[in-house]
Structures are given as C-alpha cells and as structure tokens.
PDB file of C-alpha atoms in Angstrom:
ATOM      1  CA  UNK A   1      -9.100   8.686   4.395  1.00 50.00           C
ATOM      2  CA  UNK A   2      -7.900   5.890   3.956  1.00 75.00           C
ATOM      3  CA  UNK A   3      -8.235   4.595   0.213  1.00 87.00           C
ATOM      4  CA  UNK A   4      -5.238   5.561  -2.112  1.00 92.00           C
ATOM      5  CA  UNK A   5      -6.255   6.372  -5.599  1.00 91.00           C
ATOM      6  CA  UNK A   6      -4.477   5.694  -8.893  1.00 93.00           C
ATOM      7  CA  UNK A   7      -5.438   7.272 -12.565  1.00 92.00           C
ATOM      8  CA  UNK A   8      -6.211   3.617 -14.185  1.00 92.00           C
ATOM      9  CA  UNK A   9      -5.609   0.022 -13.607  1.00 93.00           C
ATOM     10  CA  UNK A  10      -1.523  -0.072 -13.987  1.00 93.00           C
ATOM     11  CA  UNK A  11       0.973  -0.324 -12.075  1.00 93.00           C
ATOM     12  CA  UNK A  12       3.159   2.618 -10.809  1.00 94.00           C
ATOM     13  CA  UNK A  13       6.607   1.774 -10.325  1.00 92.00           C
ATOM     14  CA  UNK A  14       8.751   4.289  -9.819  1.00 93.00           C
ATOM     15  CA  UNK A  15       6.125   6.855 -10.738  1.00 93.00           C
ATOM     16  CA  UNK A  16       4.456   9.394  -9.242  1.00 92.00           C
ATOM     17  CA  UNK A  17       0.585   8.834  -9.371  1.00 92.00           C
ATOM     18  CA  UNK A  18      -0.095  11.552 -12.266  1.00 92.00           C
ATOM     19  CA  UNK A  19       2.698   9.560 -13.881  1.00 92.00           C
ATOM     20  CA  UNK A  20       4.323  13.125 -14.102  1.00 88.00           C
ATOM     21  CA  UNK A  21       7.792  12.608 -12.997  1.00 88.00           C
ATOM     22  CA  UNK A  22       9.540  10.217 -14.175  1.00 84.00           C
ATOM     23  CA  UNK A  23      13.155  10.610 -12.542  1.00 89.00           C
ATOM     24  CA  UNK A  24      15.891   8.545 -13.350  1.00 93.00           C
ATOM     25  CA  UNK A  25      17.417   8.673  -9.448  1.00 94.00           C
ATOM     26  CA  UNK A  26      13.456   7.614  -8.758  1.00 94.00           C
ATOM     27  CA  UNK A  27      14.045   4.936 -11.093  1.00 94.00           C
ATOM     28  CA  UNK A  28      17.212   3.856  -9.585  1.00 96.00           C
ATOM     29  CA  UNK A  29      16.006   3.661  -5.814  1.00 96.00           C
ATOM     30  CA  UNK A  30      13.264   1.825  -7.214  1.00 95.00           C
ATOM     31  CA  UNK A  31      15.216  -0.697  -8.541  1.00 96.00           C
ATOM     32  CA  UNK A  32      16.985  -1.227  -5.241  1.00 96.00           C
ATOM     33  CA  UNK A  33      13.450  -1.463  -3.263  1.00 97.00           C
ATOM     34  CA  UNK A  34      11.867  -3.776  -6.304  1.00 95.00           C
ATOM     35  CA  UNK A  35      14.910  -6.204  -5.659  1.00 96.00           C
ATOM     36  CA  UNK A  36      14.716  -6.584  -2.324  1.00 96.00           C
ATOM     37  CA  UNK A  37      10.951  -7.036  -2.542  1.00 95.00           C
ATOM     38  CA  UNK A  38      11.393  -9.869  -4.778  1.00 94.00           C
ATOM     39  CA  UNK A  39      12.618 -12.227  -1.545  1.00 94.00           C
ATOM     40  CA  UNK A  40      10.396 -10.041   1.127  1.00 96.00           C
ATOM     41  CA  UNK A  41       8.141 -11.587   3.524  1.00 97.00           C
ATOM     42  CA  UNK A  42       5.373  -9.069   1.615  1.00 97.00           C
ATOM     43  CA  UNK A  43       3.997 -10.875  -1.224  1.00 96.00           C
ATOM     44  CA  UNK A  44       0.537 -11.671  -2.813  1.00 94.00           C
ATOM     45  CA  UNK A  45       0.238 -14.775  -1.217  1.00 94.00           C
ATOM     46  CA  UNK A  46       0.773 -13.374   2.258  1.00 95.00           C
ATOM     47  CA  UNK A  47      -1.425 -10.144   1.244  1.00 94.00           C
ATOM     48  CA  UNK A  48      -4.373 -12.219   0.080  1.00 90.00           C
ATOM     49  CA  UNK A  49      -3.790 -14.004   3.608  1.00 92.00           C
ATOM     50  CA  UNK A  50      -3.862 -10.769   5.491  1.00 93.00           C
ATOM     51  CA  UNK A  51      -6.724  -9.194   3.695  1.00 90.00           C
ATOM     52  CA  UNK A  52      -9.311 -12.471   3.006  1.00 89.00           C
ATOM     53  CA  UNK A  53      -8.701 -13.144   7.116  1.00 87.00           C
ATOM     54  CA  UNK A  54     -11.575 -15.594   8.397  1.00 87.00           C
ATOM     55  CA  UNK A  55     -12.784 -12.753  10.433  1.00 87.00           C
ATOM     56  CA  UNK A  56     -13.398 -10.622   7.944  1.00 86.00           C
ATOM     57  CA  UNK A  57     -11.745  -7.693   9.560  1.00 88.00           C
ATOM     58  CA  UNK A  58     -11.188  -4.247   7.393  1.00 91.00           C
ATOM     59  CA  UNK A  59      -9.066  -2.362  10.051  1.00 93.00           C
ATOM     60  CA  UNK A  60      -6.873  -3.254  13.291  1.00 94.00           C
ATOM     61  CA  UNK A  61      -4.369  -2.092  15.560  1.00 95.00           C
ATOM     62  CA  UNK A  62      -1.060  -3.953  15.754  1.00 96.00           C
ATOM     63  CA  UNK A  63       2.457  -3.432  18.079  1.00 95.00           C
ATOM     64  CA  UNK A  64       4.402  -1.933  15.625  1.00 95.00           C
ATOM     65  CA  UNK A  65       5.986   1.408  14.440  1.00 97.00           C
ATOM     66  CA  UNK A  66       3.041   1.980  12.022  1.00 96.00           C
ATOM     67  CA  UNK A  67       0.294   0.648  14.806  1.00 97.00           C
ATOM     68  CA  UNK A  68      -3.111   1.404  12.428  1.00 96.00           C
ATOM     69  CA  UNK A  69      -3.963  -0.909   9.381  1.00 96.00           C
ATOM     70  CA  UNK A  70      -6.729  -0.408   6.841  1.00 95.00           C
ATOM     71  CA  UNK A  71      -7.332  -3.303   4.369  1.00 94.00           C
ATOM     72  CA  UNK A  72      -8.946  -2.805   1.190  1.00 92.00           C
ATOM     73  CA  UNK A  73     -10.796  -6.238  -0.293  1.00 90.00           C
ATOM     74  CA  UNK A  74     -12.201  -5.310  -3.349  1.00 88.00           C
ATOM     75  CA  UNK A  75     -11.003  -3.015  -5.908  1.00 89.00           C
ATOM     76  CA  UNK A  76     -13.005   0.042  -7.564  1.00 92.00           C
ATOM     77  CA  UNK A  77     -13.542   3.074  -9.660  1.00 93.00           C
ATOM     78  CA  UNK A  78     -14.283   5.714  -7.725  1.00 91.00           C
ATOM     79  CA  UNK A  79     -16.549   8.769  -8.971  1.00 88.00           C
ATOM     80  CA  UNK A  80     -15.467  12.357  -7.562  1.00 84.00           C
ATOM     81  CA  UNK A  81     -17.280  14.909  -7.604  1.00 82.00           C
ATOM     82  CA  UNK A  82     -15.008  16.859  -9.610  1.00 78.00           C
ATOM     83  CA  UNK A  83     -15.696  14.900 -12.724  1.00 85.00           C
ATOM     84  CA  UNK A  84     -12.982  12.355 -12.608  1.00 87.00           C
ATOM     85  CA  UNK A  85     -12.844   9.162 -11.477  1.00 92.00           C
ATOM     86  CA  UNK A  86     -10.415   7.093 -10.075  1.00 92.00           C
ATOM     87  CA  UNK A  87      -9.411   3.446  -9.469  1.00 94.00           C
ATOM     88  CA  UNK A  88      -8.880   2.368  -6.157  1.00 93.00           C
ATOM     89  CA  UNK A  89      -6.874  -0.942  -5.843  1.00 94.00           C
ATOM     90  CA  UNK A  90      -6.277  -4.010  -3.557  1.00 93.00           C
ATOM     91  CA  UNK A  91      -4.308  -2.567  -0.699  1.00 95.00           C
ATOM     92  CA  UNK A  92      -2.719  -2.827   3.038  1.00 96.00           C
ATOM     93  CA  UNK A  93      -2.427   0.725   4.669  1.00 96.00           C
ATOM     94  CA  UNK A  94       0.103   1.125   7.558  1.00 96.00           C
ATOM     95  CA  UNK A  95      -0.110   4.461   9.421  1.00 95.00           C
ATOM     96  CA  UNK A  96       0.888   5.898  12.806  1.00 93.00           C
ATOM     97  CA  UNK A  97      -1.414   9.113  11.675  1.00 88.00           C
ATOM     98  CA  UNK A  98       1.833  11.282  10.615  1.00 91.00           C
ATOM     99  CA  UNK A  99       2.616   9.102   7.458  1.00 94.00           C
ATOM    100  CA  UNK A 100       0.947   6.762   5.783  1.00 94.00           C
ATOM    101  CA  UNK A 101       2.882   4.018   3.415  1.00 96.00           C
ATOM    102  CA  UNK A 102       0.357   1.505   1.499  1.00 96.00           C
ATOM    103  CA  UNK A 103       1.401  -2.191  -0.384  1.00 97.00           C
ATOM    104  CA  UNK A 104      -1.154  -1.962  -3.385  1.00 96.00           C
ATOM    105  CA  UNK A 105      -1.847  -4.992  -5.533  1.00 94.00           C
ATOM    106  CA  UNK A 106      -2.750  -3.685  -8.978  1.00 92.00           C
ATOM    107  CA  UNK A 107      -2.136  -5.332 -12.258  1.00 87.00           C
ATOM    108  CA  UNK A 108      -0.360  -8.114 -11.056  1.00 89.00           C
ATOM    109  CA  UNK A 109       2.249  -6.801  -8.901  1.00 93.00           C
ATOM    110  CA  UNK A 110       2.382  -4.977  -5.432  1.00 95.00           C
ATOM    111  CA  UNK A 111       3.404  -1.571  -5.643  1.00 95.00           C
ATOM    112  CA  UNK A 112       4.822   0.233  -2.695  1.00 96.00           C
ATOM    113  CA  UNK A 113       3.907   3.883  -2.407  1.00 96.00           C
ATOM    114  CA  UNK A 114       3.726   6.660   0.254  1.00 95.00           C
ATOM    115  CA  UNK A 115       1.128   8.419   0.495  1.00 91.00           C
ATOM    116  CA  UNK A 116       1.658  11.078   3.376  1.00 86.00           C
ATOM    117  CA  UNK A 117       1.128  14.117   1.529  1.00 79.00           C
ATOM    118  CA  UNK A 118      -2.765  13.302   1.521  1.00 69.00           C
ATOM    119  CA  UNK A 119      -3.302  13.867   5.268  1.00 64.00           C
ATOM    120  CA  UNK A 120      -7.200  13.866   4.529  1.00 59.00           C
ATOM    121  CA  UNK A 121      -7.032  16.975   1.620  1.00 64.00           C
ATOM    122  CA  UNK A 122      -9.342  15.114  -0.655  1.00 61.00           C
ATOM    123  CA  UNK A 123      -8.459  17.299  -3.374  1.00 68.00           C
ATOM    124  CA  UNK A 124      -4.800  15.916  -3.231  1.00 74.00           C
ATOM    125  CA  UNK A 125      -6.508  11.959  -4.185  1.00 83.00           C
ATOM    126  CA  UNK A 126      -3.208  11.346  -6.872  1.00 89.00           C
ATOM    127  CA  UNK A 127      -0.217  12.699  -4.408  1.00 88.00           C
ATOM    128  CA  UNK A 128       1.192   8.983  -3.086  1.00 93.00           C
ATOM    129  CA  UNK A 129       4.922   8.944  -4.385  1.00 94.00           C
ATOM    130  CA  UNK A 130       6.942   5.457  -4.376  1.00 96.00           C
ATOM    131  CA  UNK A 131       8.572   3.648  -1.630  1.00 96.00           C
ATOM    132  CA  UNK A 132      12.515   4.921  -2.451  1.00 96.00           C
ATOM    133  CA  UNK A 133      14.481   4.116   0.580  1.00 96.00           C
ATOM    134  CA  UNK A 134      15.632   0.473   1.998  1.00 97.00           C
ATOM    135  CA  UNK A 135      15.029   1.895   5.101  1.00 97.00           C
ATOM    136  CA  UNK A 136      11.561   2.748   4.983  1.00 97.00           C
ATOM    137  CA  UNK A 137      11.182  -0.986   3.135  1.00 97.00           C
ATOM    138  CA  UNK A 138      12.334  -2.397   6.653  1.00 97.00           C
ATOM    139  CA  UNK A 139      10.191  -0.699   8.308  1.00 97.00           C
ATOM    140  CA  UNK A 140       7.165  -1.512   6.334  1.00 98.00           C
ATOM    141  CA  UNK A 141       8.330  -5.150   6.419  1.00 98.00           C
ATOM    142  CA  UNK A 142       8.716  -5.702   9.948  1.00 98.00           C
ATOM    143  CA  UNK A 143       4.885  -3.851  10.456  1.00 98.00           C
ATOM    144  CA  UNK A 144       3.488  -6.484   7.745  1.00 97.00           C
ATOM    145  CA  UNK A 145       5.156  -9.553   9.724  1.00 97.00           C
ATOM    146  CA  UNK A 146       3.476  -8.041  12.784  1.00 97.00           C
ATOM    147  CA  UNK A 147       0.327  -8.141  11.001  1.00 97.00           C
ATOM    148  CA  UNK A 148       0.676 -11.582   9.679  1.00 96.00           C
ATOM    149  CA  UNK A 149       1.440 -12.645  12.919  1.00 96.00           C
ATOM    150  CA  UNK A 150      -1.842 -10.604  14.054  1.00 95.00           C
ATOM    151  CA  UNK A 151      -4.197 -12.154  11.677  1.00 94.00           C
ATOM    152  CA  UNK A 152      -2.853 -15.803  11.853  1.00 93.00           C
ATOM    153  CA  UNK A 153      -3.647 -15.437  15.473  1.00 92.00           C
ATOM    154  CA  UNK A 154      -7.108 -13.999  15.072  1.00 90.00           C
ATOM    155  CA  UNK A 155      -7.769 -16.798  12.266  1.00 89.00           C
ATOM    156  CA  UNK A 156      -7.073 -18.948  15.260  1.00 88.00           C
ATOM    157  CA  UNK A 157      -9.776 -17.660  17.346  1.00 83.00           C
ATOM    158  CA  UNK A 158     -12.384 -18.723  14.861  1.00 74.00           C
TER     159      UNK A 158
END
C-alpha cells in the first residue's frame, strides 16, 4: 500500500495523523526539520517536476538508500469500508520495504511524515507520524535529488 491517508484536507505539521498528540518536543523537532526544509532541494516546484514527468510514470526504482518510489498525481477522498473516508493527498513515497517516509503536498505546503507503522495493515490507514530527525531529512533529501536526477533523465528520453 502505498497511498498515505490523512483525516481532511490540512496540513499536519508536527501532528500525528488523528491529530491526537500534540507534543511540544514533537513540536520542537519539527521546527528544526520545517527550517531546514525551507532552503531544501524538496520543494513544490521540484515535486510537481518529479510527479507531472513527460513519461507519465507512477512508480520507479532509483540508486539510493530508499530505492522504490510511488508518486501520487491526483489527490482524493477515499471511501473505506469501515464507514469513514479519508483524503489522500499529492505525494512522493520513498521506501526500501522496511520503512516508508512520504513528502505530501496538501494545503499548500509539503508535509514530511513517516509512515512505517502501516506495513500493509489497512486498518492502521491514520498511523504516519512526522519527519522529527535532521538525519532522516538528509536522507530523504539525497533520495529526492536521486530522483530528480532520475526523471530529468527519463524526460530526456522522450
């Protein structure tokens, strides 16, 4: 599974997905990650490049630490069978199969969130947490200037 689901159309931050905890150490981690995002290499224009590629693709394997990527194009509400429905944003998922980190485009700004607890339980649908460590930021970054590198070279080919 590779869609990550969020309660409505807003933005996360530093919350969980049920919007449930609300820590204040989450809040400052956060901070540090949202700063260093402002001057990151991951940003809408690059994510629009990435996901509207001229080949159209929706998934890919790259050389990286994270090697599989879904995109997601088009948001949407989902409808689960349990009754509730869910929105399912504009997103790049990065995954080596153990953990699974996804840069999410909703409301206007790109959330970061982590979203390894999931590992296919459909029932677990709002368990993604934020992105709290620099560390893992790096990581992500250097996978999504892989994949940049990946598409822009594919958009050659056309």
């Amino acid at each position: 599974m590779t869609n990550i689901y969020y309660m409505d159309e807003d933005s996360l931050g530093h919350l969980d997905a049920k919007k449930s905890i609300n820590s204040f150490l989450w809040k400052l981690l956060y901070k540090r990650v949202e700063k260093r995002l402002k001057n990151s290499i991951i940003n809408i224009q690059n994510m629009r490049k990435i996901v509207f590629n001229k080949k159209l693709l929706l998934h890919c394997k790259i050389e990286g630490t994270l090697p599989y990527v879904f995109l997601r194009r088009d948001p949407s509400w989902y409808y689960a069978e349990d009754g509730e429905e869910y929105f399912i944003p504009f997103s790049i998922c990065f995954t080596d199969g153990n953990v699974k980190y996804d840069i999410v485009l909703v409301d206007g700004k790109i959330d970061l969130r982590n979203d390894s607890k999931m590992k296919g339980d459909l029932s677990k649908k709002l368990s993604h947490t934020p992105i709290l460590l620099i560390k893992v930021l790096k990581d992500i970054e250097k996978n999504f200037e892989i994949l940049l590198k990946y598409m822009d070279e594919e958009d050659k080919k056309v």
